[in-house]
Amino acid sequence: MKSFFVLLRKEWLEQWRTYRLLVVGVVLVVFGLLSPLIAKYTPELIKLVPEGEAIAALIPTPTALEAVAQYLKNMSQFGGILALLLTMGAVAQEKDKGTAAMMLVKPLPRLAFLAAKFAALALMFAASLALAGLACYYYTWLMFGPLDA
């Protein structure tokens, strides 16, 4: 179990030093801020299109709950794609750099090596999603007022 936490710390430091943690956090926060903005101004953007007045009349006035629903849809789609893109080469990258061979020569279980990678990525996504959710909630509150449950 001790080797798992050592490897988890190594993975977390690697994410910090390669700015992967910062980039994922910023990208998800940007999407969190864009969701209420898009929900609020979509009817007005549609009105700019020729003959968009008729289409805009069909769209209901945006609410805070619609902005949050749009955020959840964006995160379920884009967050999943981002998670796949970042995790697909995690072990292969270690193998190419030669650090996987160095780590696996030591007496540590291969399961701990893979579990630490998975846990570090899961922590990164959880922290980034929590930060993006807070940003979305705050920006929705600024644009629409408090959420009505």
Tab-separated table of C-alpha atoms in Angstrom:
chain	number	residue	atom	x	y	z
A	1	MET	CA	0.000	0.000	0.000
A	2	LYS	CA	2.923	2.298	0.688
A	3	SER	CA	4.133	1.916	-2.893
A	4	PHE	CA	0.713	3.017	-4.171
A	5	PHE	CA	0.917	6.337	-2.316
A	6	VAL	CA	4.514	6.884	-3.464
A	7	LEU	CA	3.435	6.298	-7.067
A	8	LEU	CA	0.351	8.467	-6.600
A	9	ARG	CA	2.554	11.305	-5.367
A	10	LYS	CA	4.864	10.799	-8.377
A	11	GLU	CA	1.918	10.951	-10.781
A	12	TRP	CA	0.465	14.022	-9.083
A	13	LEU	CA	3.827	15.821	-9.242
A	14	GLU	CA	4.194	14.859	-12.893
A	15	GLN	CA	0.762	16.313	-13.682
A	16	TRP	CA	1.688	19.490	-11.845
A	17	ARG	CA	5.116	19.882	-13.466
A	18	THR	CA	3.867	19.235	-17.003
A	19	TYR	CA	1.021	21.752	-16.463
A	20	ARG	CA	-1.537	19.074	-17.318
A	21	LEU	CA	-3.411	19.815	-14.101
A	22	LEU	CA	-3.538	23.528	-14.898
A	23	VAL	CA	-4.562	23.029	-18.532
A	24	VAL	CA	-7.391	20.615	-17.723
A	25	GLY	CA	-8.612	22.881	-14.946
A	26	VAL	CA	-8.590	25.974	-17.156
A	27	VAL	CA	-10.300	24.203	-20.075
A	28	LEU	CA	-13.092	22.843	-17.887
A	29	VAL	CA	-13.558	26.177	-16.097
A	30	VAL	CA	-13.846	27.926	-19.474
A	31	PHE	CA	-16.572	25.467	-20.463
A	32	GLY	CA	-18.205	26.041	-17.093
A	33	LEU	CA	-18.258	29.781	-17.729
A	34	LEU	CA	-19.435	29.460	-21.328
A	35	SER	CA	-22.516	27.376	-20.537
A	36	PRO	CA	-24.530	30.133	-18.801
A	37	LEU	CA	-23.286	32.672	-21.330
A	38	ILE	CA	-24.460	30.580	-24.276
A	39	ALA	CA	-27.769	29.799	-22.578
A	40	LYS	CA	-28.441	33.491	-21.992
A	41	TYR	CA	-27.476	34.834	-25.415
A	42	THR	CA	-28.559	32.042	-27.802
A	43	PRO	CA	-31.977	33.630	-28.539
A	44	GLU	CA	-30.311	36.965	-29.282
A	45	LEU	CA	-27.742	35.323	-31.562
A	46	ILE	CA	-30.480	33.536	-33.478
A	47	LYS	CA	-32.265	36.854	-34.030
A	48	LEU	CA	-29.182	38.104	-35.905
A	49	VAL	CA	-29.608	35.420	-38.565
A	50	PRO	CA	-31.862	36.367	-41.482
A	51	GLU	CA	-35.397	35.192	-40.689
A	52	GLY	CA	-34.181	34.314	-37.203
A	53	GLU	CA	-36.971	36.257	-35.509
A	54	ALA	CA	-39.430	33.433	-36.182
A	55	ILE	CA	-37.041	30.837	-34.808
A	56	ALA	CA	-36.151	32.963	-31.776
A	57	ALA	CA	-39.846	33.311	-30.946
A	58	LEU	CA	-40.032	29.516	-30.542
A	59	ILE	CA	-37.191	29.416	-28.006
A	60	PRO	CA	-38.340	29.959	-24.413
A	61	THR	CA	-36.640	32.603	-22.312
A	62	PRO	CA	-33.509	31.159	-20.734
A	63	THR	CA	-33.498	30.348	-17.030
A	64	ALA	CA	-30.824	29.473	-14.511
A	65	LEU	CA	-31.873	25.822	-14.515
A	66	GLU	CA	-31.444	25.655	-18.291
A	67	ALA	CA	-27.952	27.103	-17.953
A	68	VAL	CA	-27.012	24.464	-15.393
A	69	ALA	CA	-28.573	21.732	-17.546
A	70	GLN	CA	-26.505	22.928	-20.491
A	71	TYR	CA	-23.373	22.856	-18.318
A	72	LEU	CA	-24.110	19.262	-17.309
A	73	LYS	CA	-24.625	18.256	-20.947
A	74	ASN	CA	-21.394	19.965	-21.988
A	75	MET	CA	-19.416	18.318	-19.212
A	76	SER	CA	-20.829	14.869	-19.892
A	77	GLN	CA	-19.831	15.130	-23.549
A	78	PHE	CA	-16.674	17.209	-23.528
A	79	GLY	CA	-15.441	15.923	-20.176
A	80	GLY	CA	-15.660	12.339	-21.403
A	81	ILE	CA	-13.778	13.155	-24.585
A	82	LEU	CA	-11.117	15.047	-22.635
A	83	ALA	CA	-10.752	12.160	-20.185
A	84	LEU	CA	-10.274	9.692	-23.037
A	85	LEU	CA	-7.717	11.878	-24.781
A	86	LEU	CA	-5.640	12.382	-21.654
A	87	THR	CA	-5.719	8.795	-20.434
A	88	MET	CA	-5.234	6.955	-23.704
A	89	GLY	CA	-1.475	7.365	-23.750
A	90	ALA	CA	-0.665	7.443	-20.052
A	91	VAL	CA	1.114	4.082	-19.848
A	92	ALA	CA	2.518	4.257	-23.384
A	93	GLN	CA	4.079	7.627	-22.594
A	94	GLU	CA	5.791	6.168	-19.518
A	95	LYS	CA	7.073	3.295	-21.639
A	96	ASP	CA	8.426	5.634	-24.322
A	97	LYS	CA	10.205	7.838	-21.769
A	98	GLY	CA	11.704	4.779	-20.106
A	99	THR	CA	10.305	5.536	-16.670
A	100	ALA	CA	7.944	2.554	-16.746
A	101	ALA	CA	10.868	0.152	-17.048
A	102	MET	CA	12.639	1.904	-14.184
A	103	MET	CA	9.566	1.713	-11.966
A	104	LEU	CA	8.596	-1.863	-12.782
A	105	VAL	CA	12.100	-3.228	-12.114
A	106	LYS	CA	11.598	-2.298	-8.481
A	107	PRO	CA	9.631	-4.649	-6.247
A	108	LEU	CA	6.277	-2.962	-6.605
A	109	PRO	CA	3.094	-4.483	-7.947
A	110	ARG	CA	2.069	-3.624	-11.484
A	111	LEU	CA	-1.452	-3.127	-10.210
A	112	ALA	CA	-0.186	-0.351	-7.914
A	113	PHE	CA	1.506	1.295	-10.920
A	114	LEU	CA	-1.723	1.296	-12.946
A	115	ALA	CA	-3.960	2.132	-9.979
A	116	ALA	CA	-1.819	5.153	-9.088
A	117	LYS	CA	-2.090	6.444	-12.658
A	118	PHE	CA	-5.858	5.965	-12.617
A	119	ALA	CA	-6.241	7.556	-9.175
A	120	ALA	CA	-4.131	10.593	-10.115
A	121	LEU	CA	-6.143	11.141	-13.284
A	122	ALA	CA	-9.407	10.669	-11.382
A	123	LEU	CA	-8.316	13.199	-8.748
A	124	MET	CA	-7.325	15.661	-11.454
A	125	PHE	CA	-10.686	15.359	-13.207
A	126	ALA	CA	-12.644	15.492	-9.952
A	127	ALA	CA	-10.854	18.648	-8.814
A	128	SER	CA	-11.214	20.268	-12.241
A	129	LEU	CA	-14.907	19.374	-12.504
A	130	ALA	CA	-15.560	20.709	-9.007
A	131	LEU	CA	-13.827	23.969	-9.890
A	132	ALA	CA	-15.739	24.199	-13.182
A	133	GLY	CA	-19.008	23.503	-11.370
A	134	LEU	CA	-18.329	26.297	-8.906
A	135	ALA	CA	-17.464	28.658	-11.754
A	136	CYS	CA	-20.671	27.723	-13.584
A	137	TYR	CA	-22.777	28.163	-10.460
A	138	TYR	CA	-21.251	31.556	-9.693
A	139	TYR	CA	-21.573	32.843	-13.259
A	140	THR	CA	-25.146	31.528	-13.490
A	141	TRP	CA	-25.956	33.301	-10.234
A	142	LEU	CA	-24.485	36.548	-11.630
A	143	MET	CA	-26.392	36.340	-14.914
A	144	PHE	CA	-29.736	34.856	-13.837
A	145	GLY	CA	-29.922	35.318	-10.091
A	146	PRO	CA	-30.246	32.513	-7.538
A	147	LEU	CA	-31.151	29.036	-8.717
A	148	ASP	CA	-34.770	28.082	-8.174
A	149	ALA	CA	-35.096	24.434	-7.255
